[in-house]
């Protein structure tokens, strides 16, 4: 439970920094995906917080970045059974 709250607290701080740097009022999907894949901060929470801040959330960019991450990390590969 402590780890979860630590992850959320860290994610909130990282989100704030990303939101402050958002260009053209858009939180880009690559940044949001990094919050999830690197820091464990939930994508749906990132999207909701972006909207609450008056930012547009780049859902298509987020989905594409997550798909790339999945392929690179090997999770998208077929299982090999011996």
Short mmCIF file of the N, C-alpha and C atoms (twelve columns), coordinates in Angstrom:
data_MODEL
# 
_entry.id   MODEL 
# 
loop_
_atom_site.group_PDB 
_atom_site.id 
_atom_site.type_symbol 
_atom_site.label_atom_id 
_atom_site.label_alt_id 
_atom_site.label_comp_id 
_atom_site.label_asym_id 
_atom_site.label_seq_id 
_atom_site.Cartn_x 
_atom_site.Cartn_y 
_atom_site.Cartn_z 
_atom_site.pdbx_PDB_model_num 
ATOM 1   N N  . UNK A 1  0.822  -1.187  0.000   1 
ATOM 2   C CA . UNK A 1  0.000  0.000   0.000   1 
ATOM 3   C C  . UNK A 1  0.866  1.251   0.000   1 
ATOM 4   N N  . UNK A 2  1.941  1.238   0.785   1 
ATOM 5   C CA . UNK A 2  2.835  2.393   0.827   1 
ATOM 6   C C  . UNK A 2  3.471  2.627   -0.532  1 
ATOM 7   N N  . UNK A 3  3.824  1.544   -1.226  1 
ATOM 8   C CA . UNK A 3  4.430  1.668   -2.549  1 
ATOM 9   C C  . UNK A 3  3.457  2.325   -3.525  1 
ATOM 10  N N  . UNK A 4  2.187  1.948   -3.436  1 
ATOM 11  C CA . UNK A 4  1.178  2.536   -4.314  1 
ATOM 12  C C  . UNK A 4  1.100  4.042   -4.084  1 
ATOM 13  N N  . UNK A 5  1.007  4.458   -2.836  1 
ATOM 14  C CA . UNK A 5  0.905  5.883   -2.536  1 
ATOM 15  C C  . UNK A 5  2.178  6.627   -2.924  1 
ATOM 16  N N  . UNK A 6  3.309  5.993   -2.792  1 
ATOM 17  C CA . UNK A 6  4.568  6.594   -3.209  1 
ATOM 18  C C  . UNK A 6  4.578  6.778   -4.734  1 
ATOM 19  N N  . UNK A 7  4.091  5.770   -5.450  1 
ATOM 20  C CA . UNK A 7  4.011  5.852   -6.911  1 
ATOM 21  C C  . UNK A 7  3.084  6.988   -7.337  1 
ATOM 22  N N  . UNK A 8  1.941  7.090   -6.693  1 
ATOM 23  C CA . UNK A 8  0.990  8.151   -7.024  1 
ATOM 24  C C  . UNK A 8  1.586  9.521   -6.711  1 
ATOM 25  N N  . UNK A 9  2.200  9.670   -5.565  1 
ATOM 26  C CA . UNK A 9  2.797  10.954  -5.189  1 
ATOM 27  C C  . UNK A 9  3.879  11.366  -6.187  1 
ATOM 28  N N  . UNK A 10 4.731  10.420  -6.554  1 
ATOM 29  C CA . UNK A 10 5.791  10.705  -7.532  1 
ATOM 30  C C  . UNK A 10 5.164  11.034  -8.886  1 
ATOM 31  N N  . UNK A 11 4.133  10.271  -9.275  1 
ATOM 32  C CA . UNK A 11 3.456  10.513  -10.538 1 
ATOM 33  C C  . UNK A 11 2.796  11.871  -10.604 1 
ATOM 34  N N  . UNK A 12 2.207  12.310  -9.504  1 
ATOM 35  C CA . UNK A 12 1.595  13.636  -9.467  1 
ATOM 36  C C  . UNK A 12 2.620  14.725  -9.710  1 
ATOM 37  N N  . UNK A 13 3.768  14.579  -9.100  1 
ATOM 38  C CA . UNK A 13 4.845  15.543  -9.293  1 
ATOM 39  C C  . UNK A 13 5.329  15.542  -10.745 1 
ATOM 40  N N  . UNK A 14 5.510  14.350  -11.297 1 
ATOM 41  C CA . UNK A 14 5.954  14.246  -12.693 1 
ATOM 42  C C  . UNK A 14 4.883  14.751  -13.649 1 
ATOM 43  N N  . UNK A 15 3.630  14.486  -13.340 1 
ATOM 44  C CA . UNK A 15 2.541  14.999  -14.164 1 
ATOM 45  C C  . UNK A 15 2.547  16.522  -14.154 1 
ATOM 46  N N  . UNK A 16 2.688  17.116  -12.977 1 
ATOM 47  C CA . UNK A 16 2.716  18.581  -12.880 1 
ATOM 48  C C  . UNK A 16 3.796  19.166  -13.778 1 
ATOM 49  N N  . UNK A 17 4.976  18.571  -13.750 1 
ATOM 50  C CA . UNK A 17 6.078  19.058  -14.590 1 
ATOM 51  C C  . UNK A 17 5.728  18.913  -16.067 1 
ATOM 52  N N  . UNK A 18 5.147  17.772  -16.439 1 
ATOM 53  C CA . UNK A 18 4.776  17.540  -17.836 1 
ATOM 54  C C  . UNK A 18 3.674  18.502  -18.277 1 
ATOM 55  N N  . UNK A 19 2.703  18.739  -17.411 1 
ATOM 56  C CA . UNK A 19 1.606  19.650  -17.746 1 
ATOM 57  C C  . UNK A 19 2.125  21.069  -17.930 1 
ATOM 58  N N  . UNK A 20 3.076  21.462  -17.107 1 
ATOM 59  C CA . UNK A 20 3.658  22.801  -17.232 1 
ATOM 60  C C  . UNK A 20 4.410  22.965  -18.549 1 
ATOM 61  N N  . UNK A 21 4.945  21.869  -19.084 1 
ATOM 62  C CA . UNK A 21 5.708  21.908  -20.337 1 
ATOM 63  C C  . UNK A 21 4.852  21.612  -21.569 1 
ATOM 64  N N  . UNK A 22 3.573  21.293  -21.370 1 
ATOM 65  C CA . UNK A 22 2.698  20.931  -22.491 1 
ATOM 66  C C  . UNK A 22 2.672  22.061  -23.512 1 
ATOM 67  N N  . UNK A 23 2.920  21.702  -24.759 1 
ATOM 68  C CA . UNK A 23 2.970  22.699  -25.830 1 
ATOM 69  C C  . UNK A 23 1.622  22.770  -26.534 1 
ATOM 70  N N  . UNK A 24 1.166  23.978  -26.771 1 
ATOM 71  C CA . UNK A 24 -0.088 24.178  -27.479 1 
ATOM 72  C C  . UNK A 24 -1.301 23.651  -26.734 1 
ATOM 73  N N  . UNK A 25 -1.179 23.511  -25.421 1 
ATOM 74  C CA . UNK A 25 -2.299 23.039  -24.631 1 
ATOM 75  C C  . UNK A 25 -2.580 21.554  -24.779 1 
ATOM 76  N N  . UNK A 26 -1.568 20.801  -25.253 1 
ATOM 77  C CA . UNK A 26 -1.735 19.363  -25.473 1 
ATOM 78  C C  . UNK A 26 -0.704 18.594  -24.660 1 
ATOM 79  N N  . UNK A 27 -1.183 17.656  -23.855 1 
ATOM 80  C CA . UNK A 27 -0.280 16.735  -23.170 1 
ATOM 81  C C  . UNK A 27 -0.034 15.585  -24.140 1 
ATOM 82  N N  . UNK A 28 1.184  15.500  -24.642 1 
ATOM 83  C CA . UNK A 28 1.463  14.518  -25.697 1 
ATOM 84  C C  . UNK A 28 1.446  13.086  -25.170 1 
ATOM 85  N N  . UNK A 29 1.070  12.198  -26.055 1 
ATOM 86  C CA . UNK A 29 0.909  10.797  -25.707 1 
ATOM 87  C C  . UNK A 29 2.189  10.119  -25.291 1 
ATOM 88  N N  . UNK A 30 3.307  10.523  -25.859 1 
ATOM 89  C CA . UNK A 30 4.598  9.931   -25.519 1 
ATOM 90  C C  . UNK A 30 4.933  10.203  -24.056 1 
ATOM 91  N N  . UNK A 31 4.690  11.415  -23.614 1 
ATOM 92  C CA . UNK A 31 4.941  11.788  -22.220 1 
ATOM 93  C C  . UNK A 31 4.025  11.009  -21.281 1 
ATOM 94  N N  . UNK A 32 2.751  10.925  -21.646 1 
ATOM 95  C CA . UNK A 32 1.789  10.190  -20.823 1 
ATOM 96  C C  . UNK A 32 2.152  8.708   -20.749 1 
ATOM 97  N N  . UNK A 33 2.592  8.145   -21.879 1 
ATOM 98  C CA . UNK A 33 2.997  6.738   -21.893 1 
ATOM 99  C C  . UNK A 33 4.219  6.516   -21.021 1 
ATOM 100 N N  . UNK A 34 5.137  7.475   -21.033 1 
ATOM 101 C CA . UNK A 34 6.326  7.367   -20.187 1 
ATOM 102 C C  . UNK A 34 5.940  7.386   -18.705 1 
ATOM 103 N N  . UNK A 35 4.973  8.203   -18.352 1 
ATOM 104 C CA . UNK A 35 4.508  8.226   -16.960 1 
ATOM 105 C C  . UNK A 35 4.005  6.845   -16.540 1 
ATOM 106 N N  . UNK A 36 3.356  6.146   -17.465 1 
ATOM 107 C CA . UNK A 36 2.839  4.811   -17.158 1 
ATOM 108 C C  . UNK A 36 3.943  3.762   -17.177 1 
ATOM 109 N N  . UNK A 37 4.676  3.685   -18.269 1 
ATOM 110 C CA . UNK A 37 5.625  2.587   -18.442 1 
ATOM 111 C C  . UNK A 37 6.863  2.708   -17.562 1 
ATOM 112 N N  . UNK A 38 7.293  3.917   -17.307 1 
ATOM 113 C CA . UNK A 38 8.512  4.121   -16.513 1 
ATOM 114 C C  . UNK A 38 8.218  4.334   -15.036 1 
ATOM 115 N N  . UNK A 39 7.131  5.045   -14.760 1 
ATOM 116 C CA . UNK A 39 6.867  5.458   -13.378 1 
ATOM 117 C C  . UNK A 39 5.627  4.816   -12.769 1 
ATOM 118 N N  . UNK A 40 4.875  4.058   -13.560 1 
ATOM 119 C CA . UNK A 40 3.709  3.358   -13.037 1 
ATOM 120 C C  . UNK A 40 2.494  4.229   -12.785 1 
ATOM 121 N N  . UNK A 41 2.492  5.448   -13.328 1 
ATOM 122 C CA . UNK A 41 1.372  6.356   -13.103 1 
ATOM 123 C C  . UNK A 41 0.277  6.049   -14.121 1 
ATOM 124 N N  . UNK A 42 -0.931 5.729   -13.670 1 
ATOM 125 C CA . UNK A 42 -2.000 5.245   -14.558 1 
ATOM 126 C C  . UNK A 42 -2.355 6.222   -15.686 1 
ATOM 127 N N  . UNK A 43 -2.507 5.680   -16.874 1 
ATOM 128 C CA . UNK A 43 -2.839 6.486   -18.042 1 
ATOM 129 C C  . UNK A 43 -4.186 7.161   -17.935 1 
ATOM 130 N N  . UNK A 44 -5.180 6.470   -17.383 1 
ATOM 131 C CA . UNK A 44 -6.508 7.078   -17.258 1 
ATOM 132 C C  . UNK A 44 -6.486 8.252   -16.281 1 
ATOM 133 N N  . UNK A 45 -5.661 8.137   -15.262 1 
ATOM 134 C CA . UNK A 45 -5.532 9.240   -14.311 1 
ATOM 135 C C  . UNK A 45 -4.835 10.430  -14.975 1 
ATOM 136 N N  . UNK A 46 -3.816 10.140  -15.774 1 
ATOM 137 C CA . UNK A 46 -3.116 11.196  -16.503 1 
ATOM 138 C C  . UNK A 46 -4.080 11.924  -17.429 1 
ATOM 139 N N  . UNK A 47 -4.888 11.169  -18.166 1 
ATOM 140 C CA . UNK A 47 -5.852 11.768  -19.087 1 
ATOM 141 C C  . UNK A 47 -6.850 12.656  -18.342 1 
ATOM 142 N N  . UNK A 48 -7.388 12.147  -17.247 1 
ATOM 143 C CA . UNK A 48 -8.375 12.908  -16.474 1 
ATOM 144 C C  . UNK A 48 -7.772 14.192  -15.912 1 
ATOM 145 N N  . UNK A 49 -6.565 14.091  -15.390 1 
ATOM 146 C CA . UNK A 49 -5.916 15.268  -14.819 1 
ATOM 147 C C  . UNK A 49 -5.591 16.298  -15.891 1 
ATOM 148 N N  . UNK A 50 -5.196 15.834  -17.068 1 
ATOM 149 C CA . UNK A 50 -4.911 16.756  -18.173 1 
ATOM 150 C C  . UNK A 50 -6.172 17.535  -18.533 1 
ATOM 151 N N  . UNK A 51 -7.286 16.832  -18.647 1 
ATOM 152 C CA . UNK A 51 -8.555 17.477  -18.986 1 
ATOM 153 C C  . UNK A 51 -8.953 18.479  -17.905 1 
ATOM 154 N N  . UNK A 52 -8.770 18.101  -16.650 1 
ATOM 155 C CA . UNK A 52 -9.108 18.999  -15.539 1 
ATOM 156 C C  . UNK A 52 -8.257 20.254  -15.549 1 
ATOM 157 N N  . UNK A 53 -7.070 20.172  -16.126 1 
ATOM 158 C CA . UNK A 53 -6.176 21.335  -16.240 1 
ATOM 159 C C  . UNK A 53 -6.445 22.143  -17.496 1 
ATOM 160 N N  . UNK A 54 -7.418 21.705  -18.280 1 
ATOM 161 C CA . UNK A 54 -7.726 22.429  -19.503 1 
ATOM 162 C C  . UNK A 54 -6.835 22.044  -20.670 1 
ATOM 163 N N  . UNK A 55 -6.138 20.917  -20.537 1 
ATOM 164 C CA . UNK A 55 -5.277 20.440  -21.616 1 
ATOM 165 C C  . UNK A 55 -6.014 19.395  -22.441 1 
ATOM 166 N N  . UNK A 56 -5.580 19.250  -23.665 1 
ATOM 167 C CA . UNK A 56 -6.054 18.165  -24.503 1 
ATOM 168 C C  . UNK A 56 -5.132 16.988  -24.284 1 
ATOM 169 N N  . UNK A 57 -5.698 15.803  -24.144 1 
ATOM 170 C CA . UNK A 57 -4.904 14.592  -23.959 1 
ATOM 171 C C  . UNK A 57 -4.784 13.890  -25.298 1 
ATOM 172 N N  . UNK A 58 -3.568 13.619  -25.711 1 
ATOM 173 C CA . UNK A 58 -3.297 12.960  -26.987 1 
ATOM 174 C C  . UNK A 58 -3.479 11.450  -26.837 1 
ATOM 175 N N  . UNK A 59 -4.746 11.000  -26.886 1 
ATOM 176 C CA . UNK A 59 -5.055 9.579   -26.693 1 
ATOM 177 C C  . UNK A 59 -4.440 8.724   -27.792 1 
ATOM 178 N N  . UNK A 60 -4.508 9.187   -29.036 1 
ATOM 179 C CA . UNK A 60 -3.953 8.406   -30.151 1 
ATOM 180 C C  . UNK A 60 -2.437 8.253   -29.986 1 
ATOM 181 N N  . UNK A 61 -1.773 9.321   -29.584 1 
ATOM 182 C CA . UNK A 61 -0.326 9.256   -29.351 1 
ATOM 183 C C  . UNK A 61 0.016  8.349   -28.184 1 
ATOM 184 N N  . UNK A 62 -0.813 8.387   -27.153 1 
ATOM 185 C CA . UNK A 62 -0.627 7.521   -25.994 1 
ATOM 186 C C  . UNK A 62 -0.762 6.058   -26.398 1 
ATOM 187 N N  . UNK A 63 -1.838 5.751   -27.135 1 
ATOM 188 C CA . UNK A 63 -2.070 4.371   -27.576 1 
ATOM 189 C C  . UNK A 63 -0.929 3.863   -28.447 1 
ATOM 190 N N  . UNK A 64 -0.449 4.711   -29.358 1 
ATOM 191 C CA . UNK A 64 0.654  4.320   -30.242 1 
ATOM 192 C C  . UNK A 64 1.935  4.085   -29.447 1 
ATOM 193 N N  . UNK A 65 2.220  4.945   -28.468 1 
ATOM 194 C CA . UNK A 65 3.427  4.797   -27.655 1 
ATOM 195 C C  . UNK A 65 3.363  3.528   -26.809 1 
ATOM 196 N N  . UNK A 66 2.197  3.218   -26.269 1 
ATOM 197 C CA . UNK A 66 2.042  1.998   -25.479 1 
ATOM 198 C C  . UNK A 66 2.216  0.776   -26.372 1 
ATOM 199 N N  . UNK A 67 1.677  0.835   -27.565 1 
ATOM 200 C CA . UNK A 67 1.821  -0.287  -28.500 1 
ATOM 201 C C  . UNK A 67 3.297  -0.512  -28.839 1 
ATOM 202 N N  . UNK A 68 4.022  0.582   -29.120 1 
ATOM 203 C CA . UNK A 68 5.464  0.466   -29.398 1 
ATOM 204 C C  . UNK A 68 6.200  -0.124  -28.199 1 
ATOM 205 N N  . UNK A 69 5.867  0.345   -27.018 1 
ATOM 206 C CA . UNK A 69 6.515  -0.152  -25.809 1 
ATOM 207 C C  . UNK A 69 6.268  -1.650  -25.634 1 
ATOM 208 N N  . UNK A 70 5.037  -2.067  -25.869 1 
ATOM 209 C CA . UNK A 70 4.678  -3.481  -25.735 1 
ATOM 210 C C  . UNK A 70 5.479  -4.339  -26.701 1 
ATOM 211 N N  . UNK A 71 5.611  -3.869  -27.926 1 
ATOM 212 C CA . UNK A 71 6.372  -4.627  -28.925 1 
ATOM 213 C C  . UNK A 71 7.858  -4.694  -28.567 1 
ATOM 214 N N  . UNK A 72 8.396  -3.570  -28.135 1 
ATOM 215 C CA . UNK A 72 9.816  -3.516  -27.793 1 
ATOM 216 C C  . UNK A 72 10.121 -4.335  -26.546 1 
ATOM 217 N N  . UNK A 73 9.213  -4.319  -25.588 1 
ATOM 218 C CA . UNK A 73 9.465  -5.025  -24.330 1 
ATOM 219 C C  . UNK A 73 9.302  -6.532  -24.468 1 
ATOM 220 N N  . UNK A 74 8.790  -6.972  -25.616 1 
ATOM 221 C CA . UNK A 74 8.662  -8.406  -25.844 1 
ATOM 222 C C  . UNK A 74 7.306  -8.966  -25.478 1 
ATOM 223 N N  . UNK A 75 6.462  -8.155  -24.869 1 
ATOM 224 C CA . UNK A 75 5.148  -8.645  -24.470 1 
ATOM 225 C C  . UNK A 75 4.261  -8.900  -25.670 1 
ATOM 226 N N  . UNK A 76 4.589  -8.294  -26.797 1 
ATOM 227 C CA . UNK A 76 3.771  -8.464  -27.977 1 
ATOM 228 C C  . UNK A 76 4.191  -9.652  -28.825 1 
ATOM 229 N N  . UNK A 77 5.215  -10.357 -28.403 1 
ATOM 230 C CA . UNK A 77 5.696  -11.493 -29.166 1 
ATOM 231 C C  . UNK A 77 4.958  -12.768 -28.759 1 
ATOM 232 N N  . UNK A 78 4.894  -13.669 -29.709 1 
ATOM 233 C CA . UNK A 78 4.249  -14.960 -29.423 1 
ATOM 234 C C  . UNK A 78 5.083  -15.738 -28.420 1 
ATOM 235 N N  . UNK A 79 4.408  -16.500 -27.618 1 
ATOM 236 C CA . UNK A 79 5.105  -17.324 -26.630 1 
ATOM 237 C C  . UNK A 79 5.854  -18.462 -27.315 1 
ATOM 238 N N  . UNK A 80 6.959  -18.847 -26.754 1 
ATOM 239 C CA . UNK A 80 7.749  -19.945 -27.284 1 
ATOM 240 C C  . UNK A 80 7.678  -21.076 -26.275 1 
ATOM 241 N N  . UNK A 81 7.139  -22.169 -26.699 1 
ATOM 242 C CA . UNK A 81 6.972  -23.318 -25.807 1 
ATOM 243 C C  . UNK A 81 7.969  -24.386 -26.206 1 
ATOM 244 N N  . UNK A 82 8.707  -24.916 -25.237 1 
ATOM 245 C CA . UNK A 82 9.702  -25.956 -25.494 1 
ATOM 246 C C  . UNK A 82 9.108  -27.311 -25.208 1 
# 
